[in-house]
C-alpha cells in the first residue's frame, strides 16, 4: 500500500514536473513567435520553433497523460498563435505607408511626387507626430513653385463622403501655402486647401479634406500633401475614412463597377482612321445632318442609353461609307441601315408630352426641315415617341441641384492633337450637349441651330494643336456664358499668350485702359507708369483694335465680363519687354516696360484678398462692413453680435464668396421666410425640355437686424456672388449699388472634349421669383456707381463711399 502510494506520489510529482516544463516550453515557443511578430517579420525560424514544439509534445506523451491539460494547452497554443498572427495583419495605413514609417534611401516608399524638381522630399527622423518618421517637402532656396506627394488609393468605395486627415507642421512658408490634397478622377472632385492653406511657422496640427463620393463614375482616388511657394512642411499620420469608417473597417464596402460593352470597345483608341480629303458644300451639309442624327440617337435611343455601344466609335464605323455617298438616296440608305442596326423599340408607356408651360421645349424641327426621306423622318420621330426613360449611360442630373452630368465622356487626353475623325467628334459632342442640356441656349447671340454647320469645317481644317484649341474656344464663346471657357487643355493658347507680365495691373475704367495697381512696388520706378495713367497703345497697336481682335477668344455673358478677362492678358507676352503709349497728367508718353515671369510677381486674380484680416469691421459713423472674399462660417455669429446696434451694414460682394452665406447670413435680415430665386432644369427623359422648379427660401433668424443694408457688386461678382446678391436683394430695406455683374449664375457642369479639353456651362437657369432672367443680364444695381479715373488716382473706393453716404442719409 505504501509502495503504491509512493509510486502514485512519484508519478504525480513526475507529471507535475512535466506540466511545468510543458508550460515553460510552450511559453518559450510563444515568446519566440511573438518576438518575431513584434519585429514585424514573418520569416520564422522553423527549426527552433519545431524544437520548442516537440518539447511540448514529448512532455505530455512521456507523461502518459491523457488529460484535459493537453487539449486545453493545445487549443490555447493554436488560438494564441492565430490571434497573434491575426493582430499582425498589415493594416491599410501600413500598406499605403500613410504614416511614412517605411522608407528607402531617405524617401517614403510607395509615394510618388510631381511638381518642380527644385524642391526636396525626404524622411525626417527628428520631427514626427507619431512613430519614428515624417515626410518633408522643402523649398528654402528656389523660386516659388509647387511640389506634391501623391499616392493612389487601392480601391473605389461605396459611400457618400471620403475624408483625408493628417498632421502638418510648417516652417517659414511664404508665397503660397502648405496643405493636404485629394482628387477623384475623372474630374469628379478636387480640393487642395488653396482657400485655407497653412502659412508661416506652425506646430503640428491636424487638417482635413472632405469630398463627396461618386463611385459609379470614379476611376481612381489620389491623395497627398502639397507645398506651394517657399518654406518647409512636415507631413505625418495620414488617415482615410469613408463615412466615418477607416480603411481597415470590416464594414467598409468596395465598389466594383460593371464593365459595359461601351467600355470594352477599344477599336479606335489610337486613331479614328478618318481623313477628310475634300470638304465640299454637299459633304458639309451631309456631315451637319449626320451630327444632328448622331446626337439625337445618343440621348434618345434606349439601346445606346444602356451603354451597349461606344457611341463615339459607332460614329467612326459609319463615317467611311457615309463619306463615299454620291447622292441623297445612297446617304439615306446608309442612315436607314445604321439606325436599324440598334433594333426595334418597344412602345414607351412612360414617355410624357412636353408641358405647355415648359420654359424651353425640344426643337426637332430640323428633322422635318431636312431632305431626309419620309421613312427616315418617320423612323426618327418614332424613336422620339419611344425614347429612353430613366438611366442613361451618357447623361444624368446632379443630385439635389439638377444640372447636367455628362457621364462616360472620354477626354482622350493622350491625344494632344486629335485626328480628323476625333476633331469632328469634338464638334458633334459639344453641339449636342448644348442643344439638349444648356438651359440658356435661347439667350445666345447666334441661333444655335446654325452653329454646327459653321464649325464643322473649322474643326476639320485645324492644322495643329493651337488651331484646334483656338477653334474650340471660339465655339465655346458662341453660347455667351462667362462660366464657359477653355479651363483645361489650352496649353498652346497659354504658350501663345506667354508667361511674362507687366509689374502692374490695368483695367477698363470709363472705357479706357487704366493702371489701377502695382503687383510689386519695387518695380514701379523702372516701369515709370503711375496708377491712373491711361494706356492707349501696346506695341503701337491701339487698345480697341487689340480688344476687337481678341473678343471671340474670350467667352463671356456680357461686355463687362469680357473686358474684365481680356484686361488681365493685354499686358502679357512671350517677350521680355513691351512698348506702351500712354497718357499721364494729360501728356502723351511712350515707355518700354520690362516684363516679369509670373513667379516673380505678387499677382492676384480680379481682386486682392488679405487672409490675415478679419472679414468684418465697424467703419466710422457706426457702420458695419463685411467683405465676403474671406468670410468664414464661424464669423457669422460674431458678425450678428457685433453689428446689432450699427446704423447700417455694407456687404461687399465685388468678389467670390469664400463661404456660402445666403441663408446663414441672410436670416439676419428677414422676419419671415423669403423667396428670392427659382430655377430651370433639364430633363434627360425628354432632352431639350426645361421647366421651372422652386428655389429655397431664406428662413428668418431669432434677432432680425433693423438697420439699412447696402450691397456692393460689379463685373467681378460672378456665379455664387450673383446668387448671394439676389438673396440680399430680397431683403425689404436693402439697396444694391455698383455696376452689373458677370451674368453667369447656376451650378456649373463640366464638359470633356477630345484632346483633353475641358470646359463648363452654367447648368441650371437662374431666375428671380417673378421669372425675370439673370443670365447674361447679371444683377442690375438699384444705384449705378462705377470707379472713375480721378478716383483711382486718389486711391478712393467710390462705390464704398456711395454706400456710406446712403446709410448716413
mmCIF file of N, CA, C and O in Angstrom, residues 228-299:
data_model
loop_
_atom_site.group_PDB
_atom_site.id
_atom_site.type_symbol
_atom_site.label_atom_id
_atom_site.label_comp_id
_atom_site.label_asym_id
_atom_site.label_seq_id
_atom_site.Cartn_x
_atom_site.Cartn_y
_atom_site.Cartn_z
ATOM 1 N N UNK A 228 3.170 74.851 -51.773
ATOM 2 C CA UNK A 228 3.209 75.878 -52.801
ATOM 3 C C UNK A 228 4.037 77.038 -52.262
ATOM 4 O O UNK A 228 3.827 77.484 -51.136
ATOM 5 N N UNK A 229 4.972 77.527 -53.068
ATOM 6 C CA UNK A 229 5.801 78.645 -52.622
ATOM 7 C C UNK A 229 7.060 78.183 -51.917
ATOM 8 O O UNK A 229 7.588 77.102 -52.167
ATOM 9 N N UNK A 230 7.534 79.028 -51.005
ATOM 10 C CA UNK A 230 8.774 78.741 -50.289
ATOM 11 C C UNK A 230 8.490 78.244 -48.881
ATOM 12 O O UNK A 230 7.425 78.473 -48.321
ATOM 13 N N UNK A 231 9.503 77.576 -48.306
ATOM 14 C CA UNK A 231 9.400 77.128 -46.927
ATOM 15 C C UNK A 231 9.555 75.630 -46.804
ATOM 16 O O UNK A 231 10.117 74.965 -47.678
ATOM 17 N N UNK A 232 8.997 75.112 -45.732
ATOM 18 C CA UNK A 232 9.199 73.709 -45.402
ATOM 19 C C UNK A 232 7.954 73.192 -44.701
ATOM 20 O O UNK A 232 7.372 73.883 -43.857
ATOM 21 N N UNK A 233 7.529 71.978 -45.076
ATOM 22 C CA UNK A 233 6.392 71.370 -44.394
ATOM 23 C C UNK A 233 6.714 69.929 -44.030
ATOM 24 O O UNK A 233 7.437 69.232 -44.739
ATOM 25 N N UNK A 234 6.188 69.520 -42.862
ATOM 26 C CA UNK A 234 6.261 68.135 -42.426
ATOM 27 C C UNK A 234 4.860 67.544 -42.519
ATOM 28 O O UNK A 234 3.868 68.218 -42.237
ATOM 29 N N UNK A 235 4.798 66.278 -42.883
ATOM 30 C CA UNK A 235 3.523 65.593 -43.073
ATOM 31 C C UNK A 235 3.577 64.246 -42.357
ATOM 32 O O UNK A 235 4.556 63.507 -42.504
ATOM 33 N N UNK A 236 2.538 63.921 -41.584
ATOM 34 C CA UNK A 236 2.563 62.668 -40.832
ATOM 35 C C UNK A 236 1.152 62.199 -40.504
ATOM 36 O O UNK A 236 0.206 62.983 -40.478
ATOM 37 N N UNK A 237 1.083 60.882 -40.257
ATOM 38 C CA UNK A 237 -0.122 60.239 -39.704
ATOM 39 C C UNK A 237 -1.375 60.554 -40.519
ATOM 40 O O UNK A 237 -2.381 61.015 -39.988
ATOM 41 N N UNK A 238 -1.312 60.273 -41.820
ATOM 42 C CA UNK A 238 -2.494 60.455 -42.660
ATOM 43 C C UNK A 238 -3.512 59.358 -42.375
ATOM 44 O O UNK A 238 -3.158 58.209 -42.105
ATOM 45 N N UNK A 239 -4.778 59.723 -42.463
ATOM 46 C CA UNK A 239 -5.869 58.776 -42.237
ATOM 47 C C UNK A 239 -6.909 58.971 -43.335
ATOM 48 O O UNK A 239 -7.169 60.090 -43.767
ATOM 49 N N UNK A 240 -7.518 57.861 -43.759
ATOM 50 C CA UNK A 240 -8.587 57.905 -44.744
ATOM 51 C C UNK A 240 -9.815 57.247 -44.137
ATOM 52 O O UNK A 240 -9.717 56.173 -43.535
ATOM 53 N N UNK A 241 -10.970 57.884 -44.295
ATOM 54 C CA UNK A 241 -12.208 57.256 -43.838
ATOM 55 C C UNK A 241 -13.317 57.507 -44.853
ATOM 56 O O UNK A 241 -13.322 58.526 -45.542
ATOM 57 N N UNK A 242 -14.227 56.554 -44.929
ATOM 58 C CA UNK A 242 -15.399 56.655 -45.791
ATOM 59 C C UNK A 242 -16.623 56.682 -44.896
ATOM 60 O O UNK A 242 -16.904 55.699 -44.201
ATOM 61 N N UNK A 243 -17.309 57.793 -44.872
ATOM 62 C CA UNK A 243 -18.482 57.953 -43.986
ATOM 63 C C UNK A 243 -18.150 57.549 -42.556
ATOM 64 O O UNK A 243 -18.933 56.875 -41.872
ATOM 65 N N UNK A 244 -16.962 57.927 -42.099
ATOM 66 C CA UNK A 244 -16.551 57.651 -40.728
ATOM 67 C C UNK A 244 -15.889 56.307 -40.517
ATOM 68 O O UNK A 244 -15.391 56.015 -39.420
ATOM 69 N N UNK A 245 -15.828 55.447 -41.541
ATOM 70 C CA UNK A 245 -15.194 54.131 -41.424
ATOM 71 C C UNK A 245 -13.798 54.199 -42.025
ATOM 72 O O UNK A 245 -13.629 54.614 -43.173
ATOM 73 N N UNK A 246 -12.778 53.781 -41.240
ATOM 74 C CA UNK A 246 -11.423 53.805 -41.781
ATOM 75 C C UNK A 246 -11.218 52.641 -42.739
ATOM 76 O O UNK A 246 -12.058 51.745 -42.850
ATOM 77 N N UNK A 247 -10.086 52.635 -43.416
ATOM 78 C CA UNK A 247 -9.862 51.656 -44.476
ATOM 79 C C UNK A 247 -9.745 50.226 -43.968
ATOM 80 O O UNK A 247 -9.844 49.274 -44.752
ATOM 81 N N UNK A 248 -9.515 50.040 -42.660
ATOM 82 C CA UNK A 248 -9.423 48.700 -42.091
ATOM 83 C C UNK A 248 -10.762 48.204 -41.552
ATOM 84 O O UNK A 248 -10.853 47.083 -41.054
ATOM 85 N N UNK A 249 -11.782 49.025 -41.634
ATOM 86 C CA UNK A 249 -13.091 48.646 -41.108
ATOM 87 C C UNK A 249 -13.694 47.523 -41.949
ATOM 88 O O UNK A 249 -13.787 47.628 -43.177
ATOM 89 N N UNK A 250 -14.105 46.442 -41.272
ATOM 90 C CA UNK A 250 -14.649 45.286 -41.984
ATOM 91 C C UNK A 250 -15.956 45.607 -42.707
ATOM 92 O O UNK A 250 -16.347 44.909 -43.638
ATOM 93 N N UNK A 251 -16.644 46.647 -42.250
ATOM 94 C CA UNK A 251 -17.922 47.018 -42.857
ATOM 95 C C UNK A 251 -17.777 47.961 -44.054
ATOM 96 O O UNK A 251 -18.769 48.345 -44.654
ATOM 97 N N UNK A 252 -16.537 48.320 -44.356
ATOM 98 C CA UNK A 252 -16.299 49.204 -45.496
ATOM 99 C C UNK A 252 -16.558 48.429 -46.788
ATOM 100 O O UNK A 252 -16.031 47.332 -46.992
ATOM 101 N N UNK A 253 -17.369 48.999 -47.675
ATOM 102 C CA UNK A 253 -17.741 48.314 -48.905
ATOM 103 C C UNK A 253 -16.927 48.821 -50.091
ATOM 104 O O UNK A 253 -16.856 50.032 -50.330
ATOM 105 N N UNK A 254 -16.324 47.894 -50.791
ATOM 106 C CA UNK A 254 -15.588 48.215 -52.007
ATOM 107 C C UNK A 254 -16.569 48.213 -53.177
ATOM 108 O O UNK A 254 -17.412 47.323 -53.281
ATOM 109 N N UNK A 255 -16.463 49.221 -54.020
ATOM 110 C CA UNK A 255 -17.365 49.298 -55.172
ATOM 111 C C UNK A 255 -16.645 48.797 -56.418
ATOM 112 O O UNK A 255 -15.551 49.259 -56.749
ATOM 113 N N UNK A 256 -17.266 47.849 -57.091
ATOM 114 C CA UNK A 256 -16.732 47.334 -58.343
ATOM 115 C C UNK A 256 -17.715 47.642 -59.456
ATOM 116 O O UNK A 256 -18.869 47.191 -59.421
ATOM 117 N N UNK A 257 -17.279 48.435 -60.387
ATOM 118 C CA UNK A 257 -18.171 48.837 -61.471
ATOM 119 C C UNK A 257 -18.387 47.710 -62.477
ATOM 120 O O UNK A 257 -17.466 46.965 -62.801
ATOM 121 N N UNK A 258 -19.622 47.612 -62.978
ATOM 122 C CA UNK A 258 -19.906 46.698 -64.071
ATOM 123 C C UNK A 258 -19.305 47.264 -65.358
ATOM 124 O O UNK A 258 -19.502 48.427 -65.680
ATOM 125 N N UNK A 259 -18.571 46.457 -66.054
ATOM 126 C CA UNK A 259 -17.959 46.898 -67.308
ATOM 127 C C UNK A 259 -18.946 46.639 -68.442
ATOM 128 O O UNK A 259 -19.251 45.496 -68.775
ATOM 129 N N UNK A 260 -19.459 47.721 -69.022
ATOM 130 C CA UNK A 260 -20.463 47.622 -70.080
ATOM 131 C C UNK A 260 -19.798 47.502 -71.446
ATOM 132 O O UNK A 260 -18.624 47.835 -71.617
ATOM 133 N N UNK A 261 -20.549 47.037 -72.451
ATOM 134 C CA UNK A 261 -19.971 46.904 -73.793
ATOM 135 C C UNK A 261 -19.343 48.193 -74.317
ATOM 136 O O UNK A 261 -18.335 48.149 -75.023
ATOM 137 N N UNK A 262 -19.926 49.338 -73.966
ATOM 138 C CA UNK A 262 -19.372 50.616 -74.431
ATOM 139 C C UNK A 262 -17.948 50.814 -73.945
ATOM 140 O O UNK A 262 -17.117 51.406 -74.644
ATOM 141 N N UNK A 263 -17.645 50.314 -72.742
ATOM 142 C CA UNK A 263 -16.306 50.473 -72.178
ATOM 143 C C UNK A 263 -15.324 49.450 -72.738
ATOM 144 O O UNK A 263 -14.122 49.684 -72.752
ATOM 145 N N UNK A 264 -15.849 48.320 -73.177
ATOM 146 C CA UNK A 264 -14.980 47.260 -73.699
ATOM 147 C C UNK A 264 -14.524 47.537 -75.132
ATOM 148 O O UNK A 264 -13.541 46.955 -75.596
ATOM 149 N N UNK A 265 -15.238 48.406 -75.803
ATOM 150 C CA UNK A 265 -14.924 48.724 -77.204
ATOM 151 C C UNK A 265 -13.688 49.627 -77.254
ATOM 152 O O UNK A 265 -13.736 50.793 -76.879
ATOM 153 N N UNK A 266 -12.573 49.082 -77.721
ATOM 154 C CA UNK A 266 -11.299 49.824 -77.754
ATOM 155 C C UNK A 266 -10.755 50.003 -79.174
ATOM 156 O O UNK A 266 -9.609 50.402 -79.355
ATOM 157 N N UNK A 267 -11.572 49.714 -80.172
ATOM 158 C CA UNK A 267 -11.083 49.620 -81.544
ATOM 159 C C UNK A 267 -10.386 50.890 -82.030
ATOM 160 O O UNK A 267 -9.394 50.833 -82.753
ATOM 161 N N UNK A 268 -10.906 52.052 -81.615
ATOM 162 C CA UNK A 268 -10.364 53.302 -82.159
ATOM 163 C C UNK A 268 -9.615 54.109 -81.101
ATOM 164 O O UNK A 268 -9.513 55.340 -81.212
ATOM 165 N N UNK A 269 -9.086 53.429 -80.116
ATOM 166 C CA UNK A 269 -8.391 54.139 -79.037
ATOM 167 C C UNK A 269 -7.202 54.954 -79.542
ATOM 168 O O UNK A 269 -6.895 56.016 -79.006
ATOM 169 N N UNK A 270 -6.545 54.463 -80.573
ATOM 170 C CA UNK A 270 -5.342 55.143 -81.051
ATOM 171 C C UNK A 270 -5.608 56.058 -82.247
ATOM 172 O O UNK A 270 -4.879 57.026 -82.453
ATOM 173 N N UNK A 271 -6.635 55.744 -83.015
ATOM 174 C CA UNK A 271 -6.912 56.562 -84.197
ATOM 175 C C UNK A 271 -8.320 56.278 -84.691
ATOM 176 O O UNK A 271 -8.816 55.156 -84.594
ATOM 177 N N UNK A 272 -8.959 57.325 -85.247
ATOM 178 C CA UNK A 272 -10.286 57.123 -85.836
ATOM 179 C C UNK A 272 -10.189 56.524 -87.229
ATOM 180 O O UNK A 272 -11.182 56.025 -87.772
ATOM 181 N N UNK A 273 -9.002 56.612 -87.828
ATOM 182 C CA UNK A 273 -8.774 56.160 -89.202
ATOM 183 C C UNK A 273 -9.602 56.953 -90.222
ATOM 184 O O UNK A 273 -9.885 56.468 -91.315
ATOM 185 N N UNK A 274 -9.984 58.156 -89.835
ATOM 186 C CA UNK A 274 -10.786 59.007 -90.719
ATOM 187 C C UNK A 274 -9.924 60.165 -91.217
ATOM 188 O O UNK A 274 -9.253 60.835 -90.426
ATOM 189 N N UNK A 275 -9.956 60.396 -92.535
ATOM 190 C CA UNK A 275 -9.259 61.537 -93.127
ATOM 191 C C UNK A 275 -10.201 62.229 -94.105
ATOM 192 O O UNK A 275 -10.853 61.567 -94.915
ATOM 193 N N UNK A 276 -10.272 63.539 -94.000
ATOM 194 C CA UNK A 276 -11.116 64.312 -94.917
ATOM 195 C C UNK A 276 -10.220 64.936 -95.986
ATOM 196 O O UNK A 276 -9.391 65.792 -95.691
ATOM 197 N N UNK A 277 -10.418 64.480 -97.219
ATOM 198 C CA UNK A 277 -9.568 64.965 -98.308
ATOM 199 C C UNK A 277 -10.171 66.178 -99.002
ATOM 200 O O UNK A 277 -9.460 67.063 -99.455
ATOM 201 N N UNK A 278 -11.486 66.211 -99.109
ATOM 202 C CA UNK A 278 -12.116 67.293 -99.863
ATOM 203 C C UNK A 278 -13.456 67.629 -99.224
ATOM 204 O O UNK A 278 -14.407 66.849 -99.302
ATOM 205 N N UNK A 279 -13.535 68.790 -98.589
ATOM 206 C CA UNK A 279 -14.774 69.204 -97.940
ATOM 207 C C UNK A 279 -15.591 70.076 -98.881
ATOM 208 O O UNK A 279 -15.400 71.288 -98.966
ATOM 209 N N UNK A 280 -16.506 69.457 -99.611
ATOM 210 C CA UNK A 280 -17.404 70.220 -100.482
ATOM 211 C C UNK A 280 -18.593 70.712 -99.665
ATOM 212 O O UNK A 280 -18.825 70.272 -98.526
ATOM 213 N N UNK A 281 -19.363 71.609 -100.230
ATOM 214 C CA UNK A 281 -20.570 72.096 -99.554
ATOM 215 C C UNK A 281 -21.524 70.937 -99.265
ATOM 216 O O UNK A 281 -22.158 70.891 -98.198
ATOM 217 N N UNK A 282 -21.633 70.023 -100.218
ATOM 218 C CA UNK A 282 -22.529 68.881 -100.029
ATOM 219 C C UNK A 282 -22.032 67.994 -98.877
ATOM 220 O O UNK A 282 -22.827 67.512 -98.068
ATOM 221 N N UNK A 283 -20.722 67.803 -98.807
ATOM 222 C CA UNK A 283 -20.160 66.994 -97.715
ATOM 223 C C UNK A 283 -20.443 67.638 -96.369
ATOM 224 O O UNK A 283 -20.837 66.964 -95.409
ATOM 225 N N UNK A 284 -20.278 68.950 -96.301
ATOM 226 C CA UNK A 284 -20.524 69.662 -95.044
ATOM 227 C C UNK A 284 -21.995 69.559 -94.656
ATOM 228 O O UNK A 284 -22.333 69.337 -93.483
ATOM 229 N N UNK A 285 -22.894 69.681 -95.649
ATOM 230 C CA UNK A 285 -24.326 69.545 -95.364
ATOM 231 C C UNK A 285 -24.652 68.159 -94.829
ATOM 232 O O UNK A 285 -25.432 68.014 -93.880
ATOM 233 N N UNK A 286 -24.056 67.151 -95.452
ATOM 234 C CA UNK A 286 -24.297 65.779 -95.000
ATOM 235 C C UNK A 286 -23.711 65.537 -93.614
ATOM 236 O O UNK A 286 -24.298 64.824 -92.794
ATOM 237 N N UNK A 287 -22.543 66.132 -93.342
ATOM 238 C CA UNK A 287 -21.930 65.973 -92.021
ATOM 239 C C UNK A 287 -22.745 66.699 -90.952
ATOM 240 O O UNK A 287 -22.848 66.225 -89.816
ATOM 241 N N UNK A 288 -23.329 67.837 -91.306
ATOM 242 C CA UNK A 288 -24.206 68.523 -90.359
ATOM 243 C C UNK A 288 -25.397 67.641 -90.004
ATOM 244 O O UNK A 288 -25.761 67.489 -88.820
ATOM 245 N N UNK A 289 -25.999 67.045 -90.994
ATOM 246 C CA UNK A 289 -27.149 66.180 -90.771
ATOM 247 C C UNK A 289 -26.759 64.960 -89.932
ATOM 248 O O UNK A 289 -27.473 64.581 -88.986
ATOM 249 N N UNK A 290 -25.618 64.365 -90.263
ATOM 250 C CA UNK A 290 -25.152 63.207 -89.501
ATOM 251 C C UNK A 290 -24.907 63.583 -88.043
ATOM 252 O O UNK A 290 -25.250 62.821 -87.123
ATOM 253 N N UNK A 291 -24.329 64.762 -87.817
ATOM 254 C CA UNK A 291 -24.051 65.194 -86.446
ATOM 255 C C UNK A 291 -25.310 65.344 -85.624
ATOM 256 O O UNK A 291 -25.341 64.994 -84.428
ATOM 257 N N UNK A 292 -26.367 65.853 -86.243
ATOM 258 C CA UNK A 292 -27.631 66.012 -85.517
ATOM 259 C C UNK A 292 -28.282 64.659 -85.248
ATOM 260 O O UNK A 292 -28.839 64.430 -84.166
ATOM 261 N N UNK A 293 -28.231 63.752 -86.224
ATOM 262 C CA UNK A 293 -28.799 62.416 -86.020
ATOM 263 C C UNK A 293 -27.986 61.659 -84.974
ATOM 264 O O UNK A 293 -28.549 60.994 -84.094
ATOM 265 N N UNK A 294 -26.670 61.752 -85.061
ATOM 266 C CA UNK A 294 -25.793 61.076 -84.092
ATOM 267 C C UNK A 294 -26.113 61.528 -82.666
ATOM 268 O O UNK A 294 -26.260 60.711 -81.765
ATOM 269 N N UNK A 295 -26.257 62.838 -82.452
ATOM 270 C CA UNK A 295 -26.563 63.352 -81.120
ATOM 271 C C UNK A 295 -27.970 62.999 -80.679
ATOM 272 O O UNK A 295 -28.211 62.697 -79.502
ATOM 273 N N UNK A 296 -28.917 63.037 -81.616
ATOM 274 C CA UNK A 296 -30.295 62.665 -81.299
ATOM 275 C C UNK A 296 -30.359 61.221 -80.800
ATOM 276 O O UNK A 296 -30.993 60.923 -79.783
ATOM 277 N N UNK A 297 -29.707 60.314 -81.513
ATOM 278 C CA UNK A 297 -29.703 58.911 -81.101
ATOM 279 C C UNK A 297 -28.991 58.721 -79.766
ATOM 280 O O UNK A 297 -29.419 57.923 -78.920
ATOM 281 N N UNK A 298 -27.924 59.446 -79.550
ATOM 282 C CA UNK A 298 -27.140 59.311 -78.315
ATOM 283 C C UNK A 298 -28.004 59.548 -77.093
ATOM 284 O O UNK A 298 -27.886 58.828 -76.086
ATOM 285 N N UNK A 299 -28.849 60.551 -77.142
ATOM 286 C CA UNK A 299 -29.615 60.930 -75.958
ATOM 287 C C UNK A 299 -31.054 60.410 -75.954
ATOM 288 O O UNK A 299 -31.770 60.631 -74.966
#
